[in-house]
mmCIF file of N, CA and C in Angstrom:
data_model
loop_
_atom_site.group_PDB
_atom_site.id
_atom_site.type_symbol
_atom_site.label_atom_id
_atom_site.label_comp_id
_atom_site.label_asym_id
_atom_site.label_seq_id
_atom_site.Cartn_x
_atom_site.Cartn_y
_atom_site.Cartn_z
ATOM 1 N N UNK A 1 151.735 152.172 45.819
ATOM 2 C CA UNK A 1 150.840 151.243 46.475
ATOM 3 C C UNK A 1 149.496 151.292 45.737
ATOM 4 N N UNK A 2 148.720 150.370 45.371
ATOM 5 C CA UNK A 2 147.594 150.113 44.792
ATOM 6 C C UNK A 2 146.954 150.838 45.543
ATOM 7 N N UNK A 3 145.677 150.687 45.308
ATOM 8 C CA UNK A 3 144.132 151.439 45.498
ATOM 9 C C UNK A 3 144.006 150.150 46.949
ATOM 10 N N UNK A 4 143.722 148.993 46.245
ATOM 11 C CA UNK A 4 143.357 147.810 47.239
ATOM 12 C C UNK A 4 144.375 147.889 48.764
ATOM 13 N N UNK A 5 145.757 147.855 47.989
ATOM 14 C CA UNK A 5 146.606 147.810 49.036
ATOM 15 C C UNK A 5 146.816 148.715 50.482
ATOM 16 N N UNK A 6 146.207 150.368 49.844
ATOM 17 C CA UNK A 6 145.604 151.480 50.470
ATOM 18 C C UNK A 6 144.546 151.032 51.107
ATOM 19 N N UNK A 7 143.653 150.374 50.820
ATOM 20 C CA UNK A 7 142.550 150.402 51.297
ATOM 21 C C UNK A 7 142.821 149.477 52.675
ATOM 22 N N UNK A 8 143.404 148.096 52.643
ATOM 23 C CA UNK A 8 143.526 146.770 53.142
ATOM 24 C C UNK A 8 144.455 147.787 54.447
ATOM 25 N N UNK A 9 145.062 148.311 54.098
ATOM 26 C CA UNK A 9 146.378 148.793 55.080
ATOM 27 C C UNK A 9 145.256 149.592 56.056
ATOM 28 N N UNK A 10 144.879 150.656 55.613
ATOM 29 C CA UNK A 10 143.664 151.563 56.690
ATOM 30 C C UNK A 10 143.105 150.907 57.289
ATOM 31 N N UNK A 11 142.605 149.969 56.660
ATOM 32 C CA UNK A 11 141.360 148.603 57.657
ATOM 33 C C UNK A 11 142.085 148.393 58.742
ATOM 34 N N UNK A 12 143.506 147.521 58.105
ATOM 35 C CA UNK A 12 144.115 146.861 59.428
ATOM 36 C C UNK A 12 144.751 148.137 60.217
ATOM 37 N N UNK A 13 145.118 149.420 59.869
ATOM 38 C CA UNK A 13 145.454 150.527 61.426
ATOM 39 C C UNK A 13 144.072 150.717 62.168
ATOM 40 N N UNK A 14 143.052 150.152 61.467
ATOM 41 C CA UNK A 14 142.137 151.009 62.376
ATOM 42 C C UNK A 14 141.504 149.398 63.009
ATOM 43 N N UNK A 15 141.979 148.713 62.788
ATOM 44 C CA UNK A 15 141.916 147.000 63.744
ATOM 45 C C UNK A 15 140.662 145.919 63.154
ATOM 46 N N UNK A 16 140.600 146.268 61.851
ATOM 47 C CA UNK A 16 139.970 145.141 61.415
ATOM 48 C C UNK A 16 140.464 144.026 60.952
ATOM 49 N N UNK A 17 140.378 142.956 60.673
ATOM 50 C CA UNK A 17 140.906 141.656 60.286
ATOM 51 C C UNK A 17 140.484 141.958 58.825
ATOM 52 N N UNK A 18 141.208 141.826 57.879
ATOM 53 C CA UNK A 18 141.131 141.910 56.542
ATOM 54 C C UNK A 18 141.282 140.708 55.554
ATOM 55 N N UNK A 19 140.889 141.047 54.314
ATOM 56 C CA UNK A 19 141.814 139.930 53.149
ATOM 57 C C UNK A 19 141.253 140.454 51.960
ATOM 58 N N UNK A 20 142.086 140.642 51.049
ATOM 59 C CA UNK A 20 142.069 141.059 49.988
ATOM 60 C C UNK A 20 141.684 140.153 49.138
ATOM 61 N N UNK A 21 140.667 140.555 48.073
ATOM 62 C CA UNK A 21 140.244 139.459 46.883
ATOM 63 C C UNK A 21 140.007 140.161 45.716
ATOM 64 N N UNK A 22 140.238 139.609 44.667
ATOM 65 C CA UNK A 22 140.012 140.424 43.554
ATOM 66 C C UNK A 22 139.151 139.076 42.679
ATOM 67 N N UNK A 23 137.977 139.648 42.256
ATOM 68 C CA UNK A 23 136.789 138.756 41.895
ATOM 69 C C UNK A 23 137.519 138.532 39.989
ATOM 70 N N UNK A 24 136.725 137.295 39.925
ATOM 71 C CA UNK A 24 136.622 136.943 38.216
ATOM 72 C C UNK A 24 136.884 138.209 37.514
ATOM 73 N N UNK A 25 135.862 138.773 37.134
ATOM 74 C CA UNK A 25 135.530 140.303 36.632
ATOM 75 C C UNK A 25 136.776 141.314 36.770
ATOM 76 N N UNK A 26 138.116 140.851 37.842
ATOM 77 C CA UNK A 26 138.641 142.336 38.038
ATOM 78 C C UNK A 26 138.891 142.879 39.281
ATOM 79 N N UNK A 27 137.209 143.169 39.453
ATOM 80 C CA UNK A 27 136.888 143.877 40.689
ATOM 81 C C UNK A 27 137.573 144.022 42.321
ATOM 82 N N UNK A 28 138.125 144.492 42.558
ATOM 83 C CA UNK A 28 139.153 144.413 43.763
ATOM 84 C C UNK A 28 137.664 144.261 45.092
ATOM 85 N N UNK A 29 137.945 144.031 46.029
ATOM 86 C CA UNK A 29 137.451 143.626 47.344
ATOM 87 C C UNK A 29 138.247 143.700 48.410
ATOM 88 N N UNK A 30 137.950 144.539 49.491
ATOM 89 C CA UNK A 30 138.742 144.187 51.022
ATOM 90 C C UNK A 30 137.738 143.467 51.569
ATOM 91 N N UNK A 31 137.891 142.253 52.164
ATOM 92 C CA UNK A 31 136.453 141.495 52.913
ATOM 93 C C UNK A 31 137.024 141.605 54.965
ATOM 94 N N UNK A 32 136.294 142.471 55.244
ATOM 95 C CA UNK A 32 135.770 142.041 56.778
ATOM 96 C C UNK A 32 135.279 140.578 57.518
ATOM 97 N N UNK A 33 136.322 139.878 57.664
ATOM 98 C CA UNK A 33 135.651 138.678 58.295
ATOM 99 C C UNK A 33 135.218 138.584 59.538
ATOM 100 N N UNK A 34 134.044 137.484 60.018
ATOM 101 C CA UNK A 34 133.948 137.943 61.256
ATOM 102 C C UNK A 34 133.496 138.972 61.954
ATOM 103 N N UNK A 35 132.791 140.037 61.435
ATOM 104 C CA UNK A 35 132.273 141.370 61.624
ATOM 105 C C UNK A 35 131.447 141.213 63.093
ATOM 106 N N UNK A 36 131.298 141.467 64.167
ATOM 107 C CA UNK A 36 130.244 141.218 64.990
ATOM 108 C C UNK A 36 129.920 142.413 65.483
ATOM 109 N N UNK A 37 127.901 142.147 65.090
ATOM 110 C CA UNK A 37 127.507 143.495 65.177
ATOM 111 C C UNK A 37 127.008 144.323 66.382
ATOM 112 N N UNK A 38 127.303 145.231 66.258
ATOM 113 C CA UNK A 38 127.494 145.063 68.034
ATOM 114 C C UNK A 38 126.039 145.847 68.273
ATOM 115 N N UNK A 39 125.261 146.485 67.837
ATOM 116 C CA UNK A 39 123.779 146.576 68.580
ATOM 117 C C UNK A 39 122.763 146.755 67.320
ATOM 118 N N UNK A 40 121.162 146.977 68.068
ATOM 119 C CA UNK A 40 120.416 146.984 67.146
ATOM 120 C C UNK A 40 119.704 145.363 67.059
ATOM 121 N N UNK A 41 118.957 145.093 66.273
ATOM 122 C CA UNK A 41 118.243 143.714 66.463
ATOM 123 C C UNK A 41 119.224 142.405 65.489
ATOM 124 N N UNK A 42 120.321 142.674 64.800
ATOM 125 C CA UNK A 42 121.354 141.651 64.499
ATOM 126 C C UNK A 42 122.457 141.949 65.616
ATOM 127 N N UNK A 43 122.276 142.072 66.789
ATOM 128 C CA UNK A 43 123.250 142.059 67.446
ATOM 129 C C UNK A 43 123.577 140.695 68.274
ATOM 130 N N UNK A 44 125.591 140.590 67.992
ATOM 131 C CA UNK A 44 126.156 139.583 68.524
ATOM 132 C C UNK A 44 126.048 138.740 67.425
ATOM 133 N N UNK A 45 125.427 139.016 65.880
ATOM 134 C CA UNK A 45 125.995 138.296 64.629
ATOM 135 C C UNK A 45 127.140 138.228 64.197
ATOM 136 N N UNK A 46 127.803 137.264 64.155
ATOM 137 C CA UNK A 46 128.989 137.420 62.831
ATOM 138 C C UNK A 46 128.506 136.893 61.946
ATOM 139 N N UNK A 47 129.446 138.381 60.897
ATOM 140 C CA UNK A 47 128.602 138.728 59.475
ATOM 141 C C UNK A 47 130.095 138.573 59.088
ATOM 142 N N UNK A 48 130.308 138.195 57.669
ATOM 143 C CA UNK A 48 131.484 138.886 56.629
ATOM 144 C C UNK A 48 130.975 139.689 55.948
ATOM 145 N N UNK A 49 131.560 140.980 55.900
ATOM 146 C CA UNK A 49 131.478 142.031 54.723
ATOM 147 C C UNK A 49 132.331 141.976 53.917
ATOM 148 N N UNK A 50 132.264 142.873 52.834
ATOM 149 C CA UNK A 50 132.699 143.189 51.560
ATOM 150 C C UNK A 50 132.916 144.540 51.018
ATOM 151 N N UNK A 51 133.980 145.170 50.497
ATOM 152 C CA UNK A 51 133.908 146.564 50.451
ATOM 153 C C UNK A 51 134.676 146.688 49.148
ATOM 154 N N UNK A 52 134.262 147.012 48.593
ATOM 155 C CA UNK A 52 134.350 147.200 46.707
ATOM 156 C C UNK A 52 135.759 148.272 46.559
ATOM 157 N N UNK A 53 136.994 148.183 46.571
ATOM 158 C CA UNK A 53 137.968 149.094 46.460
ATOM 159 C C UNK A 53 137.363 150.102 45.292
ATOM 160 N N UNK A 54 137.213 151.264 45.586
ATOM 161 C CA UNK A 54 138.049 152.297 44.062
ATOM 162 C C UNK A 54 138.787 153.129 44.195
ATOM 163 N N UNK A 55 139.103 153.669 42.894
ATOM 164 C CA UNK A 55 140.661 154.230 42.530
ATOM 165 C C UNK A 55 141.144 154.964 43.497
ATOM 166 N N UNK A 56 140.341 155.666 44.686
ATOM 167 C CA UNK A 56 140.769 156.573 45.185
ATOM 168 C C UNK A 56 141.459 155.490 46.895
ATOM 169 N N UNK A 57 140.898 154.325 46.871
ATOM 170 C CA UNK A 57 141.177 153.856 48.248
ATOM 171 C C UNK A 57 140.228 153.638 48.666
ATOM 172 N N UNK A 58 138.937 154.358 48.675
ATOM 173 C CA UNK A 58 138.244 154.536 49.821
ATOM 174 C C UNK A 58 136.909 153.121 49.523
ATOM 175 N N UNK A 59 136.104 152.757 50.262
ATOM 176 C CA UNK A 59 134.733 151.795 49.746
ATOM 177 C C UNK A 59 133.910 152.536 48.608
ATOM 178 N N UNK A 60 133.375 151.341 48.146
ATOM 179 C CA UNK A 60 132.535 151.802 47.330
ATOM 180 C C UNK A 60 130.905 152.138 47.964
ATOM 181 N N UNK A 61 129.652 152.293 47.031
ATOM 182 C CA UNK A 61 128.774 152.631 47.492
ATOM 183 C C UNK A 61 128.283 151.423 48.019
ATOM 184 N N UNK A 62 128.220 150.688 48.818
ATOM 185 C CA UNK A 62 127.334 149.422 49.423
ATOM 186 C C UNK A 62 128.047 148.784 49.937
ATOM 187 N N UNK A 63 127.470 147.648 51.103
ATOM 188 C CA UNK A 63 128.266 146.911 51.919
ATOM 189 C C UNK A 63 127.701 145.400 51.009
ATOM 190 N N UNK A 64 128.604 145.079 50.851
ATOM 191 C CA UNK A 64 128.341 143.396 50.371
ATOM 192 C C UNK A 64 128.379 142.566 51.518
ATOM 193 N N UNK A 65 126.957 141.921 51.867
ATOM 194 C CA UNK A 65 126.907 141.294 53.371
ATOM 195 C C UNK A 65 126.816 139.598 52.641
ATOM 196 N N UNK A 66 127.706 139.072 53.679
ATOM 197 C CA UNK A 66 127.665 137.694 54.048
ATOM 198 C C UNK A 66 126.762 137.068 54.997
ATOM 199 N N UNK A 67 126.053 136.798 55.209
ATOM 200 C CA UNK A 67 125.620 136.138 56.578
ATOM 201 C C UNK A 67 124.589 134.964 56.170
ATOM 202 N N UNK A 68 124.397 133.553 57.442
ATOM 203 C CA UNK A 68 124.046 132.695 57.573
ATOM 204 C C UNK A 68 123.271 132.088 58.496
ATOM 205 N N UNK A 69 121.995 132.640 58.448
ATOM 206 C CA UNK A 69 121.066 132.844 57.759
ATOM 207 C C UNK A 69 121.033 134.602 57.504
ATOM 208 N N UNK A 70 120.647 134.892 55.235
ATOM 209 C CA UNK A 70 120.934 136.464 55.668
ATOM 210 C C UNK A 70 120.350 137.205 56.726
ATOM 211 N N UNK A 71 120.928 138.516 56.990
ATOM 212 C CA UNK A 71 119.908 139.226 57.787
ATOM 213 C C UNK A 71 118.600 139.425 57.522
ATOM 214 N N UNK A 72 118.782 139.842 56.196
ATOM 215 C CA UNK A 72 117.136 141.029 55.204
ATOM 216 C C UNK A 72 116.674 139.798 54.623
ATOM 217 N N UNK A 73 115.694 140.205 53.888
ATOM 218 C CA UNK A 73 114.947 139.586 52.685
ATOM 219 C C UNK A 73 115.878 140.565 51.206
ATOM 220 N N UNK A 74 115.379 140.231 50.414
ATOM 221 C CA UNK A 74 115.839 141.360 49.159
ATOM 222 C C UNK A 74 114.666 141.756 49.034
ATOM 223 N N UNK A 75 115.178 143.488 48.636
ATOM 224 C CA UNK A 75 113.848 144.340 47.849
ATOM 225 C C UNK A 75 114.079 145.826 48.939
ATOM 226 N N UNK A 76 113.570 146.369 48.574
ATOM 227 C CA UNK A 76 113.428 147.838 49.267
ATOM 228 C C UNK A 76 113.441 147.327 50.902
ATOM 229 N N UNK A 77 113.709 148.247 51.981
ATOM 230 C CA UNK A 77 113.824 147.967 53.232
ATOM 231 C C UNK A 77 113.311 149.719 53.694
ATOM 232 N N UNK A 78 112.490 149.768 54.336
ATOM 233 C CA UNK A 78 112.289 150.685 55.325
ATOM 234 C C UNK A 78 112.807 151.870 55.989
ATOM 235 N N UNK A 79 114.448 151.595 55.819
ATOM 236 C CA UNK A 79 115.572 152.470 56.491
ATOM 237 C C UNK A 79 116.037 153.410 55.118
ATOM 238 N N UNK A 80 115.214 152.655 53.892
ATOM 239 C CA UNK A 80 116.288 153.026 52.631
ATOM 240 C C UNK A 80 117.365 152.227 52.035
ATOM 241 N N UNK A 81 117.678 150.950 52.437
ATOM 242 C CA UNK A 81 118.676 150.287 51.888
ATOM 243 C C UNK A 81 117.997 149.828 51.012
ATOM 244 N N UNK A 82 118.650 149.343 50.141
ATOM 245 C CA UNK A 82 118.716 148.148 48.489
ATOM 246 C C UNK A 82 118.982 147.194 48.972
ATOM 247 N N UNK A 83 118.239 145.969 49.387
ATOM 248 C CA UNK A 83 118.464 145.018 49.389
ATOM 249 C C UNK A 83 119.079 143.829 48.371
ATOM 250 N N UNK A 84 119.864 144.260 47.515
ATOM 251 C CA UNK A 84 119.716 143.562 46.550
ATOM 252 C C UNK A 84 120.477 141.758 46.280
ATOM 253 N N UNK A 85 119.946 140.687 46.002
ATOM 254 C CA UNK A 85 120.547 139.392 45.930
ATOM 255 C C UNK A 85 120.692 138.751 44.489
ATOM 256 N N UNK A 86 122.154 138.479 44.218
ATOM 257 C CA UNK A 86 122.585 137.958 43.035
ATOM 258 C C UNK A 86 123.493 139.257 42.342
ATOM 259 N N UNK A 87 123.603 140.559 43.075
ATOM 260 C CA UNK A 87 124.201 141.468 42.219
ATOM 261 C C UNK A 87 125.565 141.765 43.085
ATOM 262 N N UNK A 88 126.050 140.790 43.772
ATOM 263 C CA UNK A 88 127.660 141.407 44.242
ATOM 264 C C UNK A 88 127.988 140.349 43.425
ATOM 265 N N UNK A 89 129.503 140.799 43.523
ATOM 266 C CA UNK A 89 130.410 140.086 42.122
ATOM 267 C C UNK A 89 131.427 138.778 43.112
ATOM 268 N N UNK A 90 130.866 139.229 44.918
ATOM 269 C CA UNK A 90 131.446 137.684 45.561
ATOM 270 C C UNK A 90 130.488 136.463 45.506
ATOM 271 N N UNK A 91 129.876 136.738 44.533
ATOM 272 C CA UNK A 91 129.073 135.235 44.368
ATOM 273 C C UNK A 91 127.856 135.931 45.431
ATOM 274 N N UNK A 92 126.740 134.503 44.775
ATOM 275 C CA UNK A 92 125.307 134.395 45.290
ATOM 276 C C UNK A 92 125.240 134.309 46.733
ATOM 277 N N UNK A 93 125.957 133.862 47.237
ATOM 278 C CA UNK A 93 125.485 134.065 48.804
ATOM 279 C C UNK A 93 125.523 135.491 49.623
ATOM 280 N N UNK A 94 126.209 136.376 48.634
ATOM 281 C CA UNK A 94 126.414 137.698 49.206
ATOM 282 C C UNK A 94 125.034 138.383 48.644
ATOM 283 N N UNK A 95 125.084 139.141 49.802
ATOM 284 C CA UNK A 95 123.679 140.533 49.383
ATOM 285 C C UNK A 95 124.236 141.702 49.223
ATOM 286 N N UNK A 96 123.884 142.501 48.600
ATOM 287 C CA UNK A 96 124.552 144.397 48.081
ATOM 288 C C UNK A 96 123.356 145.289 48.622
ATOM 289 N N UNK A 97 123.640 145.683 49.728
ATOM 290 C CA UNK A 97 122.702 146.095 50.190
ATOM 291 C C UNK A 97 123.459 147.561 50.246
ATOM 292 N N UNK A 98 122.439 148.479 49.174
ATOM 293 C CA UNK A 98 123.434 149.905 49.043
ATOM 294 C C UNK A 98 123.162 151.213 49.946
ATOM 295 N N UNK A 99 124.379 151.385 49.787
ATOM 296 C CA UNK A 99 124.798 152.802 51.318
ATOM 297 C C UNK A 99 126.151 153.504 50.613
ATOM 298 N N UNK A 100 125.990 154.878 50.379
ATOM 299 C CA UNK A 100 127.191 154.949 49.880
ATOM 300 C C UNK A 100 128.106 155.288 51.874
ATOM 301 N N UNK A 101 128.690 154.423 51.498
ATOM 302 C CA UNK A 101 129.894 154.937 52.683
ATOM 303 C C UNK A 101 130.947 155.594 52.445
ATOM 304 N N UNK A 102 131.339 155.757 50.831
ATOM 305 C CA UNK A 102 132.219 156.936 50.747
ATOM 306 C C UNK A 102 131.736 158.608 51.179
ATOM 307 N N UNK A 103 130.856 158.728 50.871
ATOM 308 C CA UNK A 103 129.986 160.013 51.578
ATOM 309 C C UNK A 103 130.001 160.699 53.062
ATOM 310 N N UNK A 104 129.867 159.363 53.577
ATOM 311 C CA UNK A 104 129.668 158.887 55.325
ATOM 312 C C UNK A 104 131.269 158.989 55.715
ATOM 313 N N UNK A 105 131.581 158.373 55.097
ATOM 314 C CA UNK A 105 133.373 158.724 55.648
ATOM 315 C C UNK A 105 133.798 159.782 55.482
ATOM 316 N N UNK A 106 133.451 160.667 54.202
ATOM 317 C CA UNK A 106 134.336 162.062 53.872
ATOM 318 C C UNK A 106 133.690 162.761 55.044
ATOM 319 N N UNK A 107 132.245 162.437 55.711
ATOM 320 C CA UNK A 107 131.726 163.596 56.619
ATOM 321 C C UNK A 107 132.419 163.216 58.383
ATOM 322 N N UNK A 108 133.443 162.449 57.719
ATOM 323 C CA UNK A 108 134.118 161.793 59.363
ATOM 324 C C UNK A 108 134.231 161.218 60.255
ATOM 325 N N UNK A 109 132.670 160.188 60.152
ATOM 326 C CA UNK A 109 132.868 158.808 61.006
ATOM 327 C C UNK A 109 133.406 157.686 60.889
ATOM 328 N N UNK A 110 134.151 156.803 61.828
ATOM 329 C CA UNK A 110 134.751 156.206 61.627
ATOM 330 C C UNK A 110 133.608 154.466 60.541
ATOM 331 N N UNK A 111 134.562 153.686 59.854
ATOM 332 C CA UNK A 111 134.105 153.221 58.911
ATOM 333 C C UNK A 111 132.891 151.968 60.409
ATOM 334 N N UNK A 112 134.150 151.837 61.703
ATOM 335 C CA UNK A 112 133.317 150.951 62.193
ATOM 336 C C UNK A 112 131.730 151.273 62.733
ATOM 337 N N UNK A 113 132.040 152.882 63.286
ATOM 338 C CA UNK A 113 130.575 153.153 63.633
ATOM 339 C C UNK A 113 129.587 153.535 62.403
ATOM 340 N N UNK A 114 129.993 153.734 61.114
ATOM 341 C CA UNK A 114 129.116 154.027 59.843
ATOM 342 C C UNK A 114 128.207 152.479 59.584
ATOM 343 N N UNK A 115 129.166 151.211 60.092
ATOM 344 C CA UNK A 115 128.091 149.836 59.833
ATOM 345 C C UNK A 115 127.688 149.839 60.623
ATOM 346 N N UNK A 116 128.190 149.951 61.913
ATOM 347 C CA UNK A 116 127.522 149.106 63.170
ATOM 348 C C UNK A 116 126.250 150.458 62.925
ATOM 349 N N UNK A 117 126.488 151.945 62.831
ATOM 350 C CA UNK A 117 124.602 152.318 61.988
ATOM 351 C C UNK A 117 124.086 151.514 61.108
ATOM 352 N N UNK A 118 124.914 151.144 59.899
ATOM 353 C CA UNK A 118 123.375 150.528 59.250
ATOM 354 C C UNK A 118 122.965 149.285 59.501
ATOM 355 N N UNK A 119 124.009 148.635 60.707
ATOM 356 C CA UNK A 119 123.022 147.539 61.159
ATOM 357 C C UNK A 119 121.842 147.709 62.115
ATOM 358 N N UNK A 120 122.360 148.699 62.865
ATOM 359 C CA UNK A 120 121.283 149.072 64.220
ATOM 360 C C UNK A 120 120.204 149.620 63.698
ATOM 361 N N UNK A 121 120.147 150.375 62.311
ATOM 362 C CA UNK A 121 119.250 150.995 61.666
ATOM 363 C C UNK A 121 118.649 149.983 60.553
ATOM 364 N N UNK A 122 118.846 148.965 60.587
ATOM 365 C CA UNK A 122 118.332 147.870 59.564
ATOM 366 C C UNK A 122 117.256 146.964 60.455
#
């Protein structure tokens, strides 16, 4: 089983709605559609995320956010995130706003309460 395919499969046991994309470049993607955030001051948004497969399965360092109108501005943020716009590989409307969540997961929270922190904390 692929890296992606690992990854896409965990999402959906642990009840996320998934879809797999693999960008121009290569780059594998599991995308979160529909994300709704459940507290904090974007709460009751639906957002699509983005989660960068690597070799091992697990996300990469940053959440690639979708949203309409975005949440952030780009540029440094307060909490510590990277706001960054024009640098995810799903196209310009996405923001890379970096967090490593492979870190956050090896220390054992689940992937849904690791966002719904960095939204409540954004």
């Amino acid at each position: 089983m692929t890296a992606l395919a690992q990854l896409e499969a965990t999402l959906k046991a642990q009840g996320f709605t998934t879809e797999a994309v693999t960008t121009a470049g290569g780059q594998s993607f599991v995308l979160l559609r529909g994300f709704q955030v459940a507290s904090g001051r974007f709460e009751g948004r639906v957002i699509d995320l983005g989660l960068e497969v690597q070799p091992n399965a697990l996300p990469g360092s940053a959440l690639h956010v979708h949203a309409d109108p975005p949440l952030l501005r780009p540029g440094g943020h307060p909490q510590g995130y990277n706001i960054i716009e024009n640098q995810s590989a799903l196209g310009p409307t996405w923001q890379y706003w970096s967090f490593n969540l492979a870190a956050a997961l090896q220390g054992g929270a689940s992937l849904r309460s690791i966002i719904n922190g960095v939204m409540n904390r954004a």
